mmCIF file of C-alpha atoms in Angstrom:
data_model
loop_
_atom_site.group_PDB
_atom_site.id
_atom_site.type_symbol
_atom_site.label_atom_id
_atom_site.label_comp_id
_atom_site.label_asym_id
_atom_site.label_seq_id
_atom_site.Cartn_x
_atom_site.Cartn_y
_atom_site.Cartn_z
ATOM 1 C CA MET F 1 -11.206 -4.278 1.048
ATOM 2 C CA GLY F 2 -14.589 -6.174 1.148
ATOM 3 C CA ILE F 3 -16.164 -8.531 3.803
ATOM 4 C CA ARG F 4 -15.712 -11.950 2.600
ATOM 5 C CA LYS F 5 -19.027 -13.896 3.585
ATOM 6 C CA LYS F 6 -18.583 -17.773 4.154
ATOM 7 C CA THR F 7 -21.444 -19.665 3.135
ATOM 8 C CA ASN F 8 -21.995 -23.410 3.633
ATOM 9 C CA LYS F 9 -22.905 -23.786 -0.015
ATOM 10 C CA ASN F 10 -20.409 -24.608 -2.244
ATOM 11 C CA PRO F 11 -20.163 -22.547 -5.379
ATOM 12 C CA PRO F 12 -20.095 -23.923 -9.237
ATOM 13 C CA VAL F 13 -16.294 -24.469 -9.954
ATOM 14 C CA LEU F 14 -14.867 -21.763 -11.993
ATOM 15 C CA SER F 15 -17.326 -19.515 -10.863
ATOM 16 C CA HIS F 16 -16.433 -15.876 -9.780
ATOM 17 C CA GLU F 17 -17.479 -17.122 -5.988
ATOM 18 C CA PHE F 18 -15.344 -20.175 -6.207
ATOM 19 C CA ILE F 19 -12.207 -18.535 -7.579
ATOM 20 C CA ILE F 20 -12.474 -15.552 -4.640
ATOM 21 C CA GLN F 21 -12.998 -18.139 -1.844
ATOM 22 C CA ASN F 22 -10.151 -20.777 -3.240
ATOM 23 C CA HIS F 23 -7.654 -18.128 -4.653
ATOM 24 C CA ALA F 24 -4.835 -18.863 -2.477
ATOM 25 C CA ASP F 25 -5.123 -22.510 -3.019
ATOM 26 C CA ILE F 26 -5.192 -21.849 -6.860
ATOM 27 C CA VAL F 27 -2.067 -19.569 -7.038
ATOM 28 C CA SER F 28 -0.635 -21.868 -4.279
ATOM 29 C CA CYS F 29 -0.822 -24.936 -7.244
ATOM 30 C CA VAL F 30 0.603 -22.497 -9.661
ATOM 31 C CA ALA F 31 3.630 -21.530 -7.592
ATOM 32 C CA MET F 32 4.146 -25.523 -6.819
ATOM 33 C CA LEU F 33 4.185 -26.033 -10.766
ATOM 34 C CA PHE F 34 7.328 -23.834 -10.965
ATOM 35 C CA LEU F 35 9.207 -25.761 -8.254
ATOM 36 C CA LEU F 36 8.072 -29.126 -9.589
ATOM 37 C CA GLY F 37 9.882 -27.694 -13.046
ATOM 38 C CA LEU F 38 13.325 -27.636 -11.184
ATOM 39 C CA MET F 39 12.953 -31.523 -10.473
ATOM 40 C CA PHE F 40 12.888 -32.366 -14.320
ATOM 41 C CA GLU F 41 15.910 -31.281 -16.673
ATOM 42 C CA VAL F 42 13.504 -30.521 -19.508
ATOM 43 C CA THR F 43 11.736 -27.819 -17.722
ATOM 44 C CA SER F 44 14.188 -26.849 -15.193
ATOM 45 C CA LYS F 45 15.850 -23.773 -17.468
ATOM 46 C CA VAL F 46 12.529 -22.487 -17.540
ATOM 47 C CA ALA F 47 11.440 -22.618 -13.824
ATOM 48 C CA VAL F 48 15.092 -21.366 -12.924
ATOM 49 C CA LEU F 49 13.920 -17.839 -14.824
ATOM 50 C CA PHE F 50 10.989 -17.552 -12.797
ATOM 51 C CA ILE F 51 12.289 -18.632 -9.500
ATOM 52 C CA THR F 52 15.934 -17.380 -9.217
ATOM 53 C CA VAL F 53 17.374 -13.536 -9.888
ATOM 54 C CA GLN F 54 18.643 -13.226 -13.198
ATOM 55 C CA TYR F 55 21.695 -11.645 -14.923
ATOM 56 C CA ASN F 56 24.518 -12.592 -12.778
ATOM 57 C CA VAL F 57 28.031 -11.101 -12.757
ATOM 58 C CA THR F 58 31.157 -12.478 -11.004
ATOM 59 C CA ILE F 59 33.887 -10.207 -10.083
ATOM 60 C CA SER F 60 37.003 -10.696 -8.721
ATOM 61 C CA ALA F 61 37.656 -7.899 -5.816
ATOM 62 C CA ASN F 62 41.487 -8.545 -5.851
ATOM 63 C CA GLU F 63 43.067 -10.478 -8.751
ATOM 64 C CA GLY F 64 45.658 -13.130 -8.092
ATOM 65 C CA GLN F 65 44.164 -13.878 -4.481
ATOM 66 C CA SER F 66 41.776 -17.109 -3.009
ATOM 67 C CA GLU F 67 38.081 -17.653 -4.484
ATOM 68 C CA GLU F 68 36.971 -16.000 -1.130
ATOM 69 C CA SER F 69 37.208 -12.344 -2.727
ATOM 70 C CA VAL F 70 34.765 -13.249 -5.653
ATOM 71 C CA VAL F 71 31.910 -10.903 -5.515
ATOM 72 C CA ASN F 72 28.729 -11.792 -7.156
ATOM 73 C CA HIS F 73 26.590 -8.751 -8.805
ATOM 74 C CA PHE F 74 23.221 -8.433 -10.715
ATOM 75 C CA HIS F 75 21.916 -6.108 -13.289
ATOM 76 C CA HIS F 76 18.733 -5.920 -14.653
ATOM 77 C CA GLY F 77 17.065 -6.896 -17.893
ATOM 78 C CA LEU F 78 13.646 -8.126 -19.419
ATOM 79 C CA LYS F 79 14.069 -11.953 -17.744
ATOM 80 C CA ASP F 80 13.456 -10.037 -14.439
ATOM 81 C CA LEU F 81 9.620 -9.817 -15.571
ATOM 82 C CA ALA F 82 9.317 -13.300 -15.080
ATOM 83 C CA THR F 83 10.378 -13.302 -11.510
ATOM 84 C CA VAL F 84 8.368 -10.509 -10.663
ATOM 85 C CA PHE F 85 5.866 -12.518 -11.842
ATOM 86 C CA PHE F 86 6.548 -15.387 -9.348
ATOM 87 C CA TYR F 87 6.817 -13.532 -6.370
ATOM 88 C CA MET F 88 3.745 -11.636 -7.349
ATOM 89 C CA LEU F 89 2.270 -15.372 -6.414
ATOM 90 C CA VAL F 90 4.139 -15.421 -3.289
ATOM 91 C CA ALA F 91 2.746 -12.199 -2.405
ATOM 92 C CA ILE F 92 -0.990 -13.436 -3.132
ATOM 93 C CA ILE F 93 -0.145 -16.611 -1.006
ATOM 94 C CA MET F 94 1.551 -14.600 1.973
ATOM 95 C CA HIS F 95 -1.522 -11.905 1.870
ATOM 96 C CA ALA F 96 -4.270 -14.794 2.157
ATOM 97 C CA ILE F 97 -2.264 -16.432 4.991
ATOM 98 C CA ILE F 98 -1.752 -13.141 6.940
ATOM 99 C CA GLN F 99 -5.847 -12.383 6.327
ATOM 100 C CA GLU F 100 -7.152 -15.996 7.530
ATOM 101 C CA TYR F 101 -4.784 -16.865 10.439
ATOM 102 C CA VAL F 102 -4.114 -13.288 11.955
ATOM 103 C CA LEU F 103 -6.756 -10.671 10.856
ATOM 104 C CA ASP F 104 -9.964 -12.591 10.636
ATOM 105 C CA LYS F 105 -9.493 -14.202 13.920
ATOM 106 C CA ILE F 106 -8.812 -10.727 15.385
ATOM 107 C CA ASN F 107 -11.903 -9.518 13.544
ATOM 108 C CA ARG F 108 -14.200 -12.168 15.290
ATOM 109 C CA LYS F 109 -13.248 -11.202 18.511
ATOM 110 C CA MET F 110 -13.311 -7.059 18.070
ATOM 111 C CA HIS F 111 -16.868 -7.303 16.146
ATOM 112 C CA PHE F 112 -15.609 -4.374 13.913
ATOM 113 C CA SER F 113 -18.295 -2.379 11.863
ATOM 114 C CA LYS F 114 -18.016 -2.817 8.144
ATOM 115 C CA THR F 115 -16.295 0.294 7.942
ATOM 116 C CA LYS F 116 -13.681 -0.514 10.456
ATOM 117 C CA HIS F 117 -13.517 -4.388 9.076
ATOM 118 C CA SER F 118 -12.155 -3.133 5.685
ATOM 119 C CA LYS F 119 -9.878 -0.338 6.984
ATOM 120 C CA PHE F 120 -8.432 -2.473 9.491
ATOM 121 C CA ASN F 121 -7.642 -5.372 6.961
ATOM 122 C CA GLU F 122 -6.166 -2.790 4.631
ATOM 123 C CA SER F 123 -3.693 -1.208 7.859
ATOM 124 C CA GLY F 124 -3.151 -5.126 8.748
ATOM 125 C CA GLN F 125 -1.515 -6.368 5.808
ATOM 126 C CA LEU F 126 0.185 -3.024 4.946
ATOM 127 C CA SER F 127 1.521 -3.022 8.655
ATOM 128 C CA ALA F 128 3.068 -6.587 7.975
ATOM 129 C CA PHE F 129 4.322 -5.315 4.584
ATOM 130 C CA TYR F 130 6.086 -2.168 5.684
ATOM 131 C CA LEU F 131 7.481 -3.642 8.814
ATOM 132 C CA PHE F 132 9.208 -6.611 6.568
ATOM 133 C CA SER F 133 10.231 -4.222 3.997
ATOM 134 C CA PHE F 134 11.909 -1.368 6.526
ATOM 135 C CA GLY F 135 13.947 -4.203 8.070
ATOM 136 C CA TRP F 136 15.508 -5.797 5.246
ATOM 137 C CA GLY F 137 16.063 -2.053 3.592
ATOM 138 C CA THR F 138 17.716 -1.045 6.687
ATOM 139 C CA SER F 139 20.061 -4.213 6.661
ATOM 140 C CA ILE F 140 21.084 -3.511 3.157
ATOM 141 C CA LEU F 141 21.641 0.222 3.879
ATOM 142 C CA MET F 142 24.044 -0.817 6.922
ATOM 143 C CA SER F 143 25.747 -3.678 4.786
ATOM 144 C CA GLU F 144 26.568 -1.236 2.015
ATOM 145 C CA ASN F 145 27.194 1.661 4.171
ATOM 146 C CA PHE F 146 24.856 4.177 2.035
ATOM 147 C CA LEU F 147 23.883 6.300 5.119
ATOM 148 C CA SER F 148 27.603 6.749 6.200
ATOM 149 C CA ASN F 149 28.527 7.952 2.863
ATOM 150 C CA PRO F 150 25.692 9.715 1.123
ATOM 151 C CA VAL F 151 28.147 10.781 -1.808
ATOM 152 C CA SER F 152 27.634 7.244 -2.549
ATOM 153 C CA LEU F 153 24.117 7.673 -3.951
ATOM 154 C CA TRP F 154 25.176 9.567 -6.949
ATOM 155 C CA ASP F 155 28.982 8.677 -7.104
ATOM 156 C CA GLY F 156 30.256 6.151 -9.640
ATOM 157 C CA TYR F 157 26.939 6.488 -11.769
ATOM 158 C CA PRO F 158 25.544 4.569 -13.460
ATOM 159 C CA HIS F 159 25.065 1.997 -11.005
ATOM 160 C CA THR F 160 24.042 -0.972 -13.243
ATOM 161 C CA LEU F 161 25.527 -3.948 -10.720
ATOM 162 C CA MET F 162 23.559 -4.675 -7.394
ATOM 163 C CA PRO F 163 24.280 -6.972 -4.660
ATOM 164 C CA PHE F 164 22.154 -10.072 -4.830
ATOM 165 C CA GLN F 165 20.176 -8.452 -1.684
ATOM 166 C CA MET F 166 19.582 -5.143 -3.179
ATOM 167 C CA LYS F 167 18.176 -6.755 -6.726
ATOM 168 C CA PHE F 168 15.949 -9.251 -4.757
ATOM 169 C CA TYR F 169 14.796 -5.940 -2.827
ATOM 170 C CA PHE F 170 13.486 -4.526 -5.872
ATOM 171 C CA ILE F 171 12.415 -7.896 -7.231
ATOM 172 C CA GLY F 172 10.362 -8.304 -4.079
ATOM 173 C CA GLN F 173 8.636 -4.823 -4.208
ATOM 174 C CA LEU F 174 7.629 -4.833 -7.603
ATOM 175 C CA GLY F 175 6.003 -8.322 -6.977
ATOM 176 C CA TYR F 176 4.056 -7.196 -3.814
ATOM 177 C CA TRP F 177 2.852 -3.819 -5.669
ATOM 178 C CA LEU F 178 1.727 -5.625 -8.683
ATOM 179 C CA HIS F 179 -0.217 -8.317 -6.604
ATOM 180 C CA THR F 180 -2.554 -5.508 -5.062
ATOM 181 C CA LEU F 181 -4.372 -5.326 -8.623
ATOM 182 C CA PRO F 182 -5.846 -8.721 -8.524
ATOM 183 C CA GLU F 183 -6.157 -8.571 -4.805
ATOM 184 C CA LEU F 184 -9.231 -5.969 -5.889
ATOM 185 C CA TYR F 185 -10.968 -8.764 -7.156
ATOM 186 C CA PHE F 186 -10.216 -11.271 -4.844
ATOM 187 C CA GLN F 187 -11.294 -8.930 -1.784
ATOM 188 C CA LYS F 188 -14.229 -7.973 -3.508
ATOM 189 C CA THR F 189 -13.117 -4.032 -2.805
ATOM 190 C CA LYS F 190 -15.916 -1.492 -3.148
ATOM 191 C CA LYS F 191 -16.246 0.502 -6.507
ATOM 192 C CA GLU F 192 -15.603 3.731 -4.831
ATOM 193 C CA ASP F 193 -12.521 2.486 -3.286
ATOM 194 C CA ILE F 194 -10.752 1.168 -6.519
ATOM 195 C CA PRO F 195 -9.793 4.322 -7.622
ATOM 196 C CA ARG F 196 -8.071 5.369 -4.635
ATOM 197 C CA GLN F 197 -6.274 1.725 -4.454
ATOM 198 C CA LEU F 198 -5.065 2.210 -8.285
ATOM 199 C CA MET F 199 -3.696 5.699 -7.776
ATOM 200 C CA TYR F 200 -1.500 4.555 -4.953
ATOM 201 C CA THR F 201 -0.447 1.210 -6.518
ATOM 202 C CA ALA F 202 0.393 3.267 -10.006
ATOM 203 C CA LEU F 203 2.434 5.973 -7.988
ATOM 204 C CA TYR F 204 4.633 2.982 -6.152
ATOM 205 C CA LEU F 205 4.856 0.893 -9.286
ATOM 206 C CA VAL F 206 6.008 4.085 -11.437
ATOM 207 C CA ASN F 207 8.424 5.099 -9.021
ATOM 208 C CA ILE F 208 10.179 1.998 -8.091
ATOM 209 C CA ALA F 209 10.052 0.633 -11.921
ATOM 210 C CA GLY F 210 11.425 3.781 -12.773
ATOM 211 C CA ALA F 211 14.762 4.197 -10.202
ATOM 212 C CA TYR F 212 15.120 0.329 -10.958
ATOM 213 C CA ILE F 213 15.306 0.614 -14.713
ATOM 214 C CA LEU F 214 16.939 4.181 -14.792
ATOM 215 C CA ASN F 215 19.939 2.557 -12.209
ATOM 216 C CA LEU F 216 18.693 4.890 -9.483
ATOM 217 C CA ASN F 217 18.589 2.204 -7.278
ATOM 218 C CA ARG F 218 20.604 3.359 -4.342
ATOM 219 C CA LEU F 219 18.503 6.951 -4.158
ATOM 220 C CA ALA F 220 15.253 4.737 -4.134
ATOM 221 C CA LEU F 221 16.503 2.305 -1.588
ATOM 222 C CA VAL F 222 16.936 5.145 0.960
ATOM 223 C CA LEU F 223 13.845 6.893 0.116
ATOM 224 C CA LEU F 224 11.662 3.869 0.407
ATOM 225 C CA VAL F 225 13.262 3.045 3.708
ATOM 226 C CA PHE F 226 12.374 6.244 5.493
ATOM 227 C CA HIS F 227 9.062 6.323 3.434
ATOM 228 C CA TYR F 228 8.154 2.627 4.933
ATOM 229 C CA PHE F 229 8.947 3.607 8.541
ATOM 230 C CA VAL F 230 6.455 6.886 8.207
ATOM 231 C CA GLU F 231 3.780 4.657 6.492
ATOM 232 C CA LEU F 232 4.325 1.905 9.245
ATOM 233 C CA LEU F 233 3.935 4.226 12.104
ATOM 234 C CA PHE F 234 0.607 5.652 10.441
ATOM 235 C CA HIS F 235 -0.894 1.968 10.125
ATOM 236 C CA VAL F 236 -0.159 0.937 13.312
ATOM 237 C CA SER F 237 -1.546 3.966 14.842
ATOM 238 C CA ARG F 238 -4.613 3.392 13.110
ATOM 239 C CA LEU F 239 -4.901 -0.434 14.622
ATOM 240 C CA LEU F 240 -4.419 0.878 18.057
ATOM 241 C CA TYR F 241 -6.943 3.579 17.309
ATOM 242 C CA PHE F 242 -9.619 0.809 16.173
ATOM 243 C CA SER F 243 -8.720 -0.931 19.849
ATOM 244 C CA ASN F 244 -9.316 2.161 21.684
ATOM 245 C CA GLU F 245 -10.316 5.526 19.972
ATOM 246 C CA LYS F 246 -8.866 7.755 22.680
ATOM 247 C CA ARG F 247 -5.021 6.601 21.602
ATOM 248 C CA LEU F 248 -4.251 9.566 19.000
ATOM 249 C CA THR F 249 -0.810 9.951 19.905
ATOM 250 C CA GLY F 250 0.607 8.078 17.264
ATOM 251 C CA PHE F 251 -1.560 10.446 14.548
ATOM 252 C CA THR F 252 0.037 13.378 15.802
ATOM 253 C CA ILE F 253 4.063 11.887 15.643
ATOM 254 C CA TRP F 254 3.256 10.345 12.419
ATOM 255 C CA ALA F 255 1.843 14.066 11.111
ATOM 256 C CA VAL F 256 5.225 15.504 12.211
ATOM 257 C CA LEU F 257 7.141 12.666 10.559
ATOM 258 C CA PHE F 258 4.903 12.494 7.232
ATOM 259 C CA VAL F 259 6.234 16.490 6.519
ATOM 260 C CA LEU F 260 9.910 15.947 7.351
ATOM 261 C CA GLY F 261 9.664 12.662 5.284
ATOM 262 C CA ARG F 262 8.670 15.078 2.335
ATOM 263 C CA LEU F 263 11.062 17.595 2.882
ATOM 264 C CA LEU F 264 13.667 14.967 3.147
ATOM 265 C CA THR F 265 12.684 13.274 -0.016
ATOM 266 C CA LEU F 266 12.723 16.569 -2.062
ATOM 267 C CA SER F 267 15.927 17.505 -0.555
ATOM 268 C CA LEU F 268 17.936 14.340 -1.175
ATOM 269 C CA SER F 269 16.464 14.007 -4.733
ATOM 270 C CA VAL F 270 17.523 17.350 -5.706
ATOM 271 C CA LEU F 271 20.792 16.856 -4.336
ATOM 272 C CA THR F 272 21.706 13.561 -5.973
ATOM 273 C CA VAL F 273 19.905 14.132 -9.473
ATOM 274 C CA GLY F 274 19.927 18.223 -9.482
ATOM 275 C CA PHE F 275 23.566 18.259 -8.005
ATOM 276 C CA GLY F 276 25.485 14.973 -7.897
ATOM 277 C CA LEU F 277 24.241 13.680 -11.341
ATOM 278 C CA ALA F 278 24.648 17.009 -13.255
ATOM 279 C CA ASN F 279 28.388 17.126 -12.348
ATOM 280 C CA ALA F 280 29.256 13.897 -12.511
ATOM 281 C CA ASP F 281 31.988 12.610 -14.909
ATOM 282 C CA GLN F 282 30.074 10.453 -17.383
ATOM 283 C CA GLN F 283 27.401 12.551 -19.204
ATOM 284 C CA GLY F 284 25.113 11.697 -22.221
ATOM 285 C CA LEU F 285 22.399 8.868 -23.137
ATOM 286 C CA ASP F 286 24.160 5.457 -23.421
ATOM 287 C CA LEU F 287 21.484 2.516 -23.405
ATOM 288 C CA ALA F 288 24.443 -0.115 -23.405
ATOM 289 C CA SER F 289 25.957 0.969 -20.309
ATOM 290 C CA GLY F 290 22.928 2.008 -18.689
ATOM 291 C CA ASN F 291 24.017 5.599 -18.301
ATOM 292 C CA PHE F 292 20.651 8.057 -18.539
ATOM 293 C CA ASN F 293 22.414 10.989 -17.571
ATOM 294 C CA VAL F 294 20.781 13.719 -19.489
ATOM 295 C CA LEU F 295 19.059 16.633 -18.799
ATOM 296 C CA ILE F 296 15.743 15.927 -20.193
ATOM 297 C CA VAL F 297 16.090 12.409 -18.076
ATOM 298 C CA ARG F 298 16.778 14.672 -14.703
ATOM 299 C CA ILE F 299 14.648 16.766 -15.125
ATOM 300 C CA THR F 300 11.695 13.929 -15.644
ATOM 301 C CA VAL F 301 12.895 12.499 -12.507
ATOM 302 C CA LEU F 302 12.909 15.230 -10.195
ATOM 303 C CA ALA F 303 9.471 16.517 -11.847
ATOM 304 C CA THR F 304 7.991 12.981 -11.010
ATOM 305 C CA ILE F 305 9.160 13.037 -7.586
ATOM 306 C CA CYS F 306 7.974 16.555 -6.982
ATOM 307 C CA VAL F 307 4.555 15.242 -8.575
ATOM 308 C CA THR F 308 3.996 12.304 -6.388
ATOM 309 C CA GLN F 309 5.265 14.282 -2.844
ATOM 310 C CA ALA F 310 2.722 17.284 -3.873
ATOM 311 C CA PHE F 311 0.071 14.770 -4.431
ATOM 312 C CA MET F 312 0.698 13.008 -1.292
ATOM 313 C CA MET F 313 1.032 16.509 0.502
ATOM 314 C CA TRP F 314 -2.355 17.379 -0.517
ATOM 315 C CA LYS F 315 -4.188 14.224 0.450
ATOM 316 C CA PHE F 316 -2.504 14.515 3.791
ATOM 317 C CA ILE F 317 -3.534 18.225 4.222
ATOM 318 C CA ASN F 318 -7.134 16.888 3.425
ATOM 319 C CA PHE F 319 -6.924 14.267 5.907
ATOM 320 C CA GLN F 320 -6.077 16.558 8.555
ATOM 321 C CA LEU F 321 -8.786 18.901 7.718
ATOM 322 C CA ARG F 322 -11.305 16.213 7.605
ATOM 323 C CA ARG F 323 -10.224 14.999 11.098
ATOM 324 C CA TRP F 324 -10.176 18.655 12.957
ATOM 325 C CA ARG F 325 -13.752 19.053 11.436
ATOM 326 C CA GLU F 326 -14.833 16.079 12.995
ATOM 327 C CA GLN F 327 -13.104 16.654 16.414
ATOM 328 C CA ALA F 328 -14.605 20.323 16.463
ATOM 329 C CA HIS F 329 -18.138 19.243 15.117
ATOM 330 C CA PRO F 330 -19.421 17.611 17.902
ATOM 331 C CA GLN F 331 -17.663 19.928 20.720
ATOM 332 C CA ALA F 332 -19.355 22.907 18.807
ATOM 333 C CA GLN F 333 -22.930 21.244 19.088
ATOM 334 C CA PRO F 334 -23.197 19.004 22.211
ATOM 335 C CA LEU F 335 -26.087 17.030 22.290
ATOM 336 C CA LYS F 336 -28.536 18.041 25.126
ATOM 337 C CA PRO F 337 -30.904 14.994 26.914
ATOM 338 C CA LYS F 338 -34.189 15.459 26.116
ATOM 339 C CA LYS F 339 -36.243 15.513 29.238
ATOM 340 C CA PRO F 340 -39.230 13.541 29.659
ATOM 341 C CA GLN F 341 -42.415 15.611 28.929
ATOM 342 C CA ALA F 342 -45.723 14.641 30.948
ATOM 343 C CA PRO F 343 -48.706 14.035 28.619
ATOM 344 C CA LYS F 344 -50.845 17.085 28.370
ATOM 345 C CA SER F 345 -54.650 16.823 28.729
ATOM 346 C CA LYS F 346 -56.779 18.035 25.721
ATOM 347 C CA SER F 347 -58.476 20.885 26.102
ATOM 348 C CA LYS F 348 -61.857 21.630 25.274
ATOM 349 C CA LYS F 349 -60.841 23.656 22.174
ATOM 350 C CA ASP F 350 -58.660 21.095 20.703
ATOM 351 C CA LYS F 351 -61.442 18.425 21.357
ATOM 352 C CA ALA F 352 -63.843 20.753 19.519
ATOM 353 C CA ASN F 353 -61.275 21.043 16.415
ATOM 354 C CA GLY F 354 -60.887 17.259 16.156
ATOM 355 C CA VAL F 355 -62.912 14.883 14.176
ATOM 356 C CA ASN F 356 -63.265 11.581 15.430
ATOM 357 C CA GLY F 357 -60.749 11.630 17.549
ATOM 358 C CA VAL F 358 -58.174 13.246 14.801
ATOM 359 C CA SER F 359 -56.683 16.588 15.258
ATOM 360 C CA SER F 360 -56.740 19.081 12.444
ATOM 361 C CA ASN F 361 -52.684 19.008 12.042
ATOM 362 C CA GLY F 362 -52.623 16.235 9.387
ATOM 363 C CA ALA F 363 -48.980 15.610 9.733
ATOM 364 C CA ASP F 364 -48.687 14.727 13.351
ATOM 365 C CA SER F 365 -52.018 12.344 13.228
ATOM 366 C CA PRO F 366 -53.048 9.116 11.634
ATOM 367 C CA ARG F 367 -55.401 10.094 8.179
ATOM 368 C CA ALA F 368 -58.888 10.543 9.100
ATOM 369 C CA LYS F 369 -61.292 7.960 7.172
ATOM 370 C CA LYS F 370 -62.963 9.185 4.269
ATOM 371 C CA GLU F 371 -66.529 8.944 3.804
ATOM 372 C CA LYS F 372 -68.031 6.993 0.750
ATOM 373 C CA SER F 373 -69.748 9.263 -1.565
ATOM 374 C CA SER F 374 -73.198 7.772 -2.180
#
């Protein structure tokens, strides 16, 4: 994220600088249009498409009993794209609020350098998102008893129906990671940082959207919660490091949990997709019922997960090697303070070798004046 310089001059309307400075207000106005659309009958049907979660299915838990046993579930569809777009706008607004009212105030007090300023903003934004997503996802896992009953991750596949909180969770995840694309423009991200940002955004979108479409939402929820906890620890450790460079304990704990997280992700994925779904009763490809339990799909899912984990592990190893080199380099070559030397008086020989007070070593002395040729 680049540093936004505030100037007293008002940029021209609809110019790049105007849009960047006022993008939060512009996006807020667009979001308000959808909310105002709920007030009129003509536009309410379109506004509901963007704001509320679609594809509601009402199921009676126990037939013949009161209405309290009725449970609402949801499945996915193309209309979810409109909902994801709206909550992408919400994510842009929340991003601007955290940046202006929290991170910018801390930056002004700490007086970070340009490099630390950019990394501090990145870690601050991601820490808030990871903390919120981890807490929200954990509450869903506890309410649905996925942790106490791991067999439910593959039992009864395809899991086309989701409770409201789970579907809304995935809508929010897709909206957040999509909002990082326009933020590259709004935050004036450096060109050399754009490929890295695009790579991580693409990995999140591919894995989350793939699990959502293939009805592997239960497995994805468990993996996301643990992954977000590990990433939260890293970015909190980096924020503490910026405030005091001696605080390195968090990075050590994060390194251990990161490796364990990769092992847990691979183990749980192989157990669910490689063994659980392979031995499930419902086999075959059926788009109408949302069943994608065929060999080619299972291999593709496992290959995608393995490639993602291998890429993250490769980046982790490079990060650790770079840190170790930076810590070992100043210890191997300690800087010795130079003692001030007294000026030596010139000998007669040095004076004799000089011309107009200039020594014969032209690199260490000013240039001699050239004589004009007659």
